[in-house]
């Protein structure tokens, strides 16, 4: 494709995307595809000869479009929001169009330096001290994994340059909560700690980790000759947006030399609001933090920010320096390849930079406050309506709720209640009006309503609430 | 930004990119920025109020553009090519614009099923049997890391669900070559094997791993009570595009139960040419393969294909299944979150799918053959010109060469020769005419010339060759 063809087809695709975004509201929110249905629309073999771009564009309508759940739909309330704001989409387009790679600073200096600036802007926006430096990773899964590798290497005095984790004789232990994200468990397993060395610290009735229970678990491991290595605290858990007490956990981590990683993938965006910062009180005691601007804040996926206090340690764990990547600028510059797993890096900073500039901090704050108010409004409706129950505090924009009709209480009729919950949620999702996420809490199914798509206004929340009330009667 | 604003600004950005791509040739190939120069152009604090999109676009010219090394420039011959073909750029734009996330099949069915189809097309294009199934990862670094985790867990019978690698008593050993990519070493260290358990298997004079030496190393470890776990063979090493003998290595791997991972990040693209497939003869004996369509083939970064024969094992190592990600389609569909590290996934398949369709297989083959012929042409010139020396076989499109003027032979005047090599390469890169990569081979600096930008024609190779000859006289 020549630049002139790109110009023509690019305009057509931009128009297609503009129409797609403008036309979301009348569409069903959750994809109705059957397994294998999309695959069956495509040829089993690759084409030998070129196809016109118009055919590709037509297949976005014929094949792709019907097979999408619509994450930017104003009534999308599943998982957590992923806003992919249009200014950020353009930042990402600029990145792909420029086609440069970050292997080293020299391989494209702007890629590194704009990332330094944009990440530091975000640091300021969420109220962290200048002690922190950050890097863009793909997802919180990766950021948390890097955190646990850094913890492992700090605890072992860099076992990697000797016999590795497999040569360590005194087992390392990682402390998490049953409400930590699934990626935390995965990261600990992949880092080689082993299931037997992952402690699930008990939580309180608000699903927050109990520091006393953490202290007891650490003491028990120490007494048994094991080495407490790391604790992962969460600001805004996935199931209920619970908030672990970071200050108390941080004090324990300091006392026992544990690495404290804070997963604020979700709540991190809310930290641009000073009134929300109680959620990570004590954050300066952490060793590493992850927050995901690609969720609620609006950066196009993928853009996860990993922040550390000791960048030198991070680089020592992750660095690689073959001769073909050395340049005369080394020593004066950051080489972000040494801040994460991949060697090659996209110019991801552009999509963060574009969003912050096109919106301005004040508008981002106003949008998040709107969503928090919408969540509180819905929480009031739920509390005030017989048969409905809120199951967890509404700290952010996500509600955990259940409809418990007379005669179906959770204690005595749990399985029947589960069937009721799953049935109405499935009906509602299939109806196309919204997309909510059913999940298990304390062994029983409930439904998460996660407000915060960029176009979600009060009226959309009202529509979903009305539909929920209708559906449970069906 | 509303969809209508997006339409307007999107057209402007498309035009900007078209102009950028069309205007590369007169520009200096390597960025001339000084460390900190770009950062200094930007405000230290984020803006409270919105900025007009025109200001962002203007900063692409003022701030970003001068700080880029131009990877799509027809005289870019550094590292390996990263073509980011314009059809693929549009595929990526479609992905970002659609803004959907792959968490599970249900979270956007088309994302999963188009990936299944596009990856299978590529499998056919490179001549692999239907025994292989694949997934898109970000980079080869990640793919190789996943491979070593899978090796570790196969060798230990899933130690992760017990005490982890740290509870294993008989050390696992990984075999690589000194010419393996730096990411292989990094992956083995991060997976917990430890430096002492990474064997650098000797290579022959063409920089290919010696199977006899591998056999001896395995025997020595077995005799010492260690467990040979994995071997990484490379098709197209980074320094010299050397080709490890996969067939012989595969036979050893089978005999001793080692996981064979083949890093064909670079040569993988050439496997669409049947005449190049001798480079991975024996490939069907491997357990995993990585190849990077985001290099020479032309897919916009990042798009690394990780292929396995035993997908069930991969899923068992990488899976995570919290209730909020379960859906009624599970069991009938692929959930690619269980095929890699990140939970959330971009719709990366679109950029691969768009490229293959817009080009057609025949045109991709023709372009790669053009580049192979250009490399052979340059190799002939180098061989025929006194004072110049080729240092490695030219299997693909990369040449390793040195200018050795009379009186500066590598054996007796090595350090003076190194100064000469680094000086002319630096002068040439600073001149802006091209971007070549100096690297160390057998302890001495040499220069890599890696041909294969999409717009590189014979005349560009001629220009670079002339400039090299000029520069060594300076």
Coordinates of C-alpha atoms in Angstrom, one line a residue, chain A residues 36-422:
Chain A
X36 CA -17.1 -21.0 15.6
X37 CA -19.6 -18.8 13.8
X38 CA -17.1 -16.1 12.9
X39 CA -14.4 -18.6 12.0
X40 CA -16.8 -20.2 9.6
X41 CA -17.2 -17.0 7.7
X42 CA -13.5 -16.9 6.7
X43 CA -11.5 -18.8 4.1
X44 CA -9.5 -21.6 5.6
X45 CA -6.5 -20.7 3.4
X46 CA -4.6 -17.4 3.0
X47 CA -5.1 -15.6 -0.3
X48 CA -2.3 -15.9 -2.9
X49 CA -3.3 -12.7 -4.6
X50 CA -4.1 -9.2 -3.2
X51 CA -7.6 -8.3 -2.2
X52 CA -8.9 -4.7 -2.6
X53 CA -9.0 -2.7 0.6
X54 CA -12.7 -2.3 0.1
X55 CA -13.1 -6.0 0.7
X56 CA -11.3 -5.7 4.0
X57 CA -13.4 -2.8 5.1
X58 CA -16.6 -4.7 4.1
X59 CA -15.5 -7.6 6.2
X60 CA -15.3 -5.3 9.2
X61 CA -19.0 -5.0 8.8
X62 CA -19.8 -8.6 7.7
X63 CA -17.4 -10.6 9.9
X64 CA -16.0 -8.5 12.7
X65 CA -18.7 -6.1 13.8
X66 CA -21.4 -8.7 14.7
X67 CA -18.8 -10.6 16.7
X68 CA -18.0 -7.8 19.1
X69 CA -19.1 -7.0 22.6
X70 CA -19.3 -3.2 22.7
X71 CA -16.9 -2.0 25.4
X72 CA -17.6 1.7 24.6
X73 CA -21.4 1.3 24.6
X74 CA -23.1 3.7 27.1
X75 CA -24.8 0.7 28.7
X76 CA -21.6 -1.5 28.9
X77 CA -21.3 -2.3 32.6
X78 CA -19.3 -5.5 32.5
X79 CA -15.8 -6.3 33.9
X80 CA -14.2 -2.8 34.4
X81 CA -14.6 0.1 31.9
X82 CA -12.1 0.2 29.0
X83 CA -12.7 3.5 27.5
X84 CA -10.3 3.8 24.6
X85 CA -11.1 7.5 24.2
X86 CA -10.9 8.7 20.7
X87 CA -8.0 11.2 21.4
X88 CA -6.1 8.2 22.6
X89 CA -7.0 6.2 19.6
X90 CA -5.4 8.9 17.5
X91 CA -2.3 8.8 19.7
X92 CA -2.1 5.1 19.1
X93 CA -2.5 5.6 15.3
X94 CA 0.4 8.0 15.3
X95 CA 2.5 5.4 17.1
X96 CA 1.7 2.7 14.6
X97 CA 2.0 5.0 11.6
X98 CA 5.4 6.2 12.8
X99 CA 6.4 2.6 13.0
X100 CA 9.4 3.1 15.2
X101 CA 10.7 0.6 17.7
X102 CA 12.1 1.2 21.2
X103 CA 15.0 -1.2 21.5
X104 CA 17.3 1.3 23.0
X105 CA 17.1 5.1 23.5
X106 CA 19.0 5.6 20.2
X107 CA 16.6 3.4 18.2
X108 CA 14.1 6.3 18.6
X109 CA 14.9 8.9 21.3
X110 CA 11.4 10.5 21.3
X111 CA 9.8 7.1 22.1
X112 CA 11.8 7.0 25.4
X113 CA 11.6 10.7 26.4
X114 CA 7.9 11.2 25.7
X115 CA 7.3 8.1 27.8
X116 CA 9.4 9.6 30.6
X117 CA 7.4 12.8 30.5
X118 CA 3.9 11.3 30.1
X119 CA 4.4 8.8 32.9
X120 CA 5.7 11.5 35.2
X121 CA 2.7 13.6 34.4
X122 CA 0.5 10.7 35.5
X123 CA 2.6 10.3 38.6
X124 CA 1.8 13.9 39.5
X125 CA -1.8 13.5 38.7
X126 CA -2.2 10.6 41.2
X127 CA -0.3 12.5 43.9
X128 CA 2.8 10.3 44.2
X129 CA 6.1 11.8 45.3
X130 CA 9.0 12.3 42.9
X131 CA 10.6 9.3 44.5
X132 CA 8.7 7.1 41.9
X133 CA 9.7 6.4 38.4
X134 CA 7.6 4.5 36.0
X135 CA 7.4 2.7 32.7
X136 CA 4.5 1.6 30.5
X137 CA 3.8 -2.2 30.4
X138 CA 1.1 -4.0 28.5
X139 CA -1.1 -5.1 31.4
X140 CA -1.3 -5.3 35.1
X141 CA -0.6 -9.1 34.8
X142 CA 2.8 -8.3 33.4
X143 CA 3.5 -5.5 35.9
X144 CA 2.6 -7.7 38.9
X145 CA 4.8 -10.5 37.5
X146 CA 7.7 -8.1 37.2
X147 CA 7.1 -7.0 40.7
X148 CA 7.3 -10.5 42.0
X149 CA 10.4 -11.2 40.1
X150 CA 12.0 -8.1 41.6
X151 CA 10.8 -9.3 45.1
X152 CA 12.3 -12.7 44.5
X153 CA 15.7 -11.3 43.5
X154 CA 15.8 -8.9 46.3
X155 CA 15.1 -11.5 48.9
X156 CA 17.7 -13.9 47.5
X157 CA 20.4 -11.3 46.9
X158 CA 20.1 -11.9 43.1
X159 CA 20.0 -15.7 43.0
X160 CA 19.6 -15.4 39.3
X161 CA 23.3 -14.8 38.8
X162 CA 24.1 -17.9 40.8
X163 CA 22.0 -21.1 40.9
X164 CA 18.6 -19.5 40.5
X165 CA 15.5 -20.0 42.6
X166 CA 16.0 -23.7 42.2
X167 CA 19.2 -23.5 44.3
X168 CA 17.6 -21.7 47.2
X169 CA 17.1 -23.9 50.2
X170 CA 14.9 -21.8 52.4
X171 CA 11.6 -21.3 50.7
X172 CA 10.3 -17.9 49.9
X173 CA 6.6 -17.1 50.6
X174 CA 4.2 -14.6 48.9
X175 CA 1.2 -13.2 50.7
X176 CA -2.0 -12.3 48.8
X177 CA -5.7 -12.1 49.5
X178 CA -8.4 -14.4 48.2
X179 CA -9.6 -11.2 46.5
X180 CA -6.4 -10.5 44.8
X181 CA -6.7 -10.5 41.0
X182 CA -6.2 -13.9 39.3
X183 CA -3.0 -12.5 37.7
X184 CA -1.4 -12.2 41.1
X185 CA -1.7 -16.0 41.7
X186 CA -0.6 -16.6 38.1
X187 CA 2.4 -14.4 38.6
X188 CA 3.5 -16.1 41.8
X189 CA 3.2 -19.5 40.2
X190 CA 5.1 -18.5 37.0
X191 CA 7.8 -16.9 39.1
X192 CA 8.5 -20.3 40.6
X193 CA 7.3 -19.8 44.2
X194 CA 4.8 -22.7 44.0
X195 CA 1.2 -23.0 45.2
X196 CA 2.4 -24.2 48.6
X197 CA 4.2 -20.9 49.2
X198 CA 1.3 -18.6 48.4
X199 CA -0.6 -17.6 51.5
X200 CA -4.2 -16.5 51.1
X201 CA -4.5 -13.9 53.9
X202 CA -8.0 -13.7 55.4
X203 CA -10.1 -10.7 54.7
X204 CA -12.7 -8.8 56.7
X205 CA -16.5 -8.5 55.9
X206 CA -15.7 -5.6 53.4
X207 CA -13.3 -8.0 51.6
X208 CA -10.2 -6.1 52.6
X209 CA -7.1 -8.0 53.8
X210 CA -6.7 -8.2 57.6
X211 CA -3.3 -6.9 58.7
X212 CA -3.5 -9.0 61.9
X213 CA -4.0 -12.1 59.9
X214 CA -1.1 -11.1 57.6
X215 CA 1.1 -10.6 60.7
X216 CA 0.2 -14.0 62.0
X217 CA 0.9 -15.7 58.7
X218 CA 4.3 -14.1 58.5
X219 CA 5.1 -15.1 62.0
X220 CA 4.1 -18.7 61.3
X221 CA 6.3 -18.9 58.2
X222 CA 9.3 -17.4 60.0
X223 CA 8.8 -19.9 62.8
X224 CA 8.8 -22.7 60.3
X225 CA 12.1 -21.5 58.8
X226 CA 10.6 -20.0 55.6
X227 CA 11.3 -16.6 54.2
X228 CA 8.5 -14.1 53.8
X229 CA 9.3 -12.4 50.4
X230 CA 6.4 -10.3 49.1
X231 CA 2.9 -9.1 49.9
X232 CA 0.5 -7.9 47.2
X233 CA -2.2 -5.4 48.4
X234 CA -5.0 -4.3 46.2
X235 CA -6.7 -0.9 45.9
X236 CA -9.9 -1.7 44.2
X237 CA -10.2 -5.5 43.9
X238 CA -11.8 -7.0 40.8
X239 CA -14.8 -8.6 42.4
X240 CA -15.9 -5.9 44.7
X241 CA -13.4 -2.9 44.5
X242 CA -12.4 -3.7 48.1
X243 CA -9.5 -1.6 49.4
X244 CA -6.8 -3.4 51.4
X245 CA -5.3 -1.3 54.2
X246 CA -2.0 -0.4 52.6
X247 CA -0.7 1.6 55.5
X248 CA -0.9 -1.2 58.0
X249 CA 0.3 -3.8 55.4
X250 CA 3.2 -1.5 54.5
X251 CA 4.3 -1.3 58.2
X252 CA 4.4 -5.1 58.3
X253 CA 6.3 -5.3 55.1
X254 CA 8.9 -2.8 56.4
X255 CA 9.3 -4.7 59.6
X256 CA 9.9 -8.0 57.9
X257 CA 11.7 -6.9 54.8
X258 CA 8.9 -7.9 52.5
X259 CA 8.4 -6.4 49.0
X260 CA 5.1 -4.5 49.0
X261 CA 3.4 -4.5 45.6
X262 CA 0.2 -2.5 45.3
X263 CA -2.2 -3.5 42.6
X264 CA -4.3 -0.4 41.9
X265 CA -5.0 -1.3 38.4
X266 CA -8.5 -0.1 38.9
X267 CA -8.5 2.4 41.7
X268 CA -5.3 4.0 40.4
X269 CA -7.4 6.1 37.9
X270 CA -9.4 7.4 40.8
X271 CA -6.3 8.7 42.5
X272 CA -6.5 11.8 40.2
X273 CA -9.3 12.8 42.6
X274 CA -7.8 14.0 45.9
X275 CA -11.0 12.9 47.8
X276 CA -10.3 9.3 46.8
X277 CA -6.7 9.1 47.9
X278 CA -7.6 7.6 51.3
X279 CA -7.8 4.4 49.3
X280 CA -4.1 4.1 49.1
X281 CA -3.1 5.9 52.3
X282 CA 0.4 4.6 53.0
X283 CA 1.3 4.2 49.3
X284 CA 4.7 5.8 49.7
X285 CA 5.7 2.7 51.8
X286 CA 5.2 0.4 48.8
X287 CA 8.1 -0.9 46.6
X288 CA 6.0 -1.1 43.4
X289 CA 2.6 0.0 42.1
X290 CA 0.6 -0.8 39.0
X291 CA -2.2 1.3 37.7
X292 CA -4.0 1.0 34.4
X293 CA -4.9 4.1 32.5
X294 CA -6.3 1.8 29.8
X295 CA -9.3 1.2 32.1
X296 CA -11.5 3.9 33.4
X297 CA -9.2 6.8 32.7
X298 CA -9.6 6.3 28.9
X299 CA -6.3 5.4 27.4
X300 CA -6.6 2.9 24.5
X301 CA -5.6 -0.6 25.6
X302 CA -2.8 -1.5 26.3
X303 CA -1.2 0.9 28.7
X304 CA -0.4 -0.3 32.2
X305 CA 1.9 1.9 34.4
X306 CA 4.4 0.2 36.6
X307 CA 6.0 2.4 39.2
X308 CA 9.0 1.7 41.4
X309 CA 11.0 3.5 44.0
X310 CA 14.3 1.7 43.3
X311 CA 14.7 1.8 39.5
X312 CA 18.3 0.5 39.8
X313 CA 17.1 -2.7 41.3
X314 CA 14.5 -3.1 38.5
X315 CA 17.2 -2.6 35.9
X316 CA 19.5 -5.0 37.6
X317 CA 16.9 -7.8 37.5
X318 CA 15.6 -7.1 34.0
X319 CA 18.6 -5.8 32.1
X320 CA 20.2 -7.2 29.0
X321 CA 23.0 -5.5 27.1
X322 CA 24.3 -7.2 23.9
X323 CA 26.7 -5.3 21.8
X324 CA 24.3 -4.6 19.0
X325 CA 22.1 -2.6 21.4
X326 CA 24.8 -0.5 22.8
X327 CA 25.2 3.1 21.8
X328 CA 27.3 6.1 22.8
X329 CA 24.3 7.6 24.6
X330 CA 24.2 4.7 27.2
X331 CA 24.7 5.9 30.7
X332 CA 23.0 9.3 30.0
X333 CA 19.6 7.8 29.0
X334 CA 17.0 5.4 30.0
X335 CA 16.9 2.1 28.1
X336 CA 13.3 0.9 28.9
X337 CA 14.1 -2.6 27.6
X338 CA 15.7 -3.0 31.0
X339 CA 12.4 -2.1 32.8
X340 CA 10.3 -5.0 31.6
X341 CA 10.2 -8.3 29.7
X342 CA 10.1 -7.3 26.0
X343 CA 13.1 -6.0 24.2
X344 CA 11.1 -4.3 21.4
X345 CA 8.6 -1.6 22.5
X346 CA 5.9 0.3 20.9
X347 CA 5.6 4.1 21.2
X348 CA 2.8 3.6 23.7
X349 CA 3.4 7.0 25.4
X350 CA 1.7 8.8 22.6
X351 CA -1.8 7.5 23.5
X352 CA -1.4 8.5 27.1
X353 CA 0.1 11.9 26.1
X354 CA -2.7 12.6 23.6
X355 CA -5.4 11.8 26.1
X356 CA -4.1 13.9 28.9
X357 CA -3.6 16.9 26.6
X358 CA -6.8 16.7 24.6
X359 CA -8.8 16.3 27.8
X360 CA -6.9 18.2 30.4
X361 CA -6.7 17.0 34.0
X362 CA -9.9 18.9 35.1
X363 CA -12.1 17.2 32.5
X364 CA -10.8 13.8 33.4
X365 CA -11.6 14.5 37.0
X366 CA -15.1 15.7 36.2
X367 CA -15.9 12.5 34.2
X368 CA -14.7 10.2 37.0
X369 CA -16.7 12.2 39.5
X370 CA -19.8 11.9 37.3
X371 CA -19.3 8.1 37.3
X372 CA -18.8 7.9 41.1
X373 CA -22.0 9.9 41.6
X374 CA -23.9 7.6 39.2
X375 CA -22.7 4.6 41.2
X376 CA -23.9 6.2 44.4
X377 CA -27.2 7.0 42.9
X378 CA -27.7 3.4 41.8
X379 CA -26.6 2.2 45.2
X380 CA -29.3 4.3 46.8
X381 CA -31.9 2.8 44.5
X382 CA -30.8 -0.7 45.3
X383 CA -30.8 -0.1 49.0
X384 CA -34.2 1.4 48.9
X385 CA -35.8 -1.4 46.8
X386 CA -37.2 -4.5 48.5
X387 CA -35.7 -7.8 47.4
X388 CA -32.5 -6.2 46.3
X389 CA -29.2 -6.3 48.2
X390 CA -25.9 -4.6 47.9
X391 CA -23.1 -7.1 48.9
X392 CA -20.1 -4.8 49.3
X393 CA -19.3 -1.2 50.0
X394 CA -19.4 1.0 46.8
X395 CA -16.0 2.7 47.0
X396 CA -15.7 3.4 43.3
X397 CA -18.0 2.9 40.4
X398 CA -18.7 -0.8 40.7
X399 CA -21.7 -2.3 42.5
X400 CA -22.1 -5.9 43.7
X401 CA -25.7 -6.8 44.0
X402 CA -28.2 -9.6 44.1
X403 CA -31.9 -9.9 43.8
X404 CA -33.2 -12.1 46.6
X405 CA -36.9 -12.6 46.2
X406 CA -39.0 -13.7 49.1
X407 CA -38.4 -17.4 49.9
X408 CA -34.9 -17.4 48.3
X409 CA -32.5 -16.3 51.0
X410 CA -28.8 -17.0 50.5
X411 CA -28.5 -19.1 53.6
X412 CA -31.2 -21.7 53.2
X413 CA -31.9 -21.6 49.4
X414 CA -28.4 -20.9 48.0
X415 CA -28.5 -23.1 45.0
X416 CA -31.9 -21.9 43.9
X417 CA -30.8 -18.4 44.4
X418 CA -27.7 -19.0 42.3
X419 CA -30.0 -20.3 39.5
X420 CA -32.2 -17.2 39.8
X421 CA -29.2 -14.9 39.7
X422 CA -27.5 -16.5 36.7

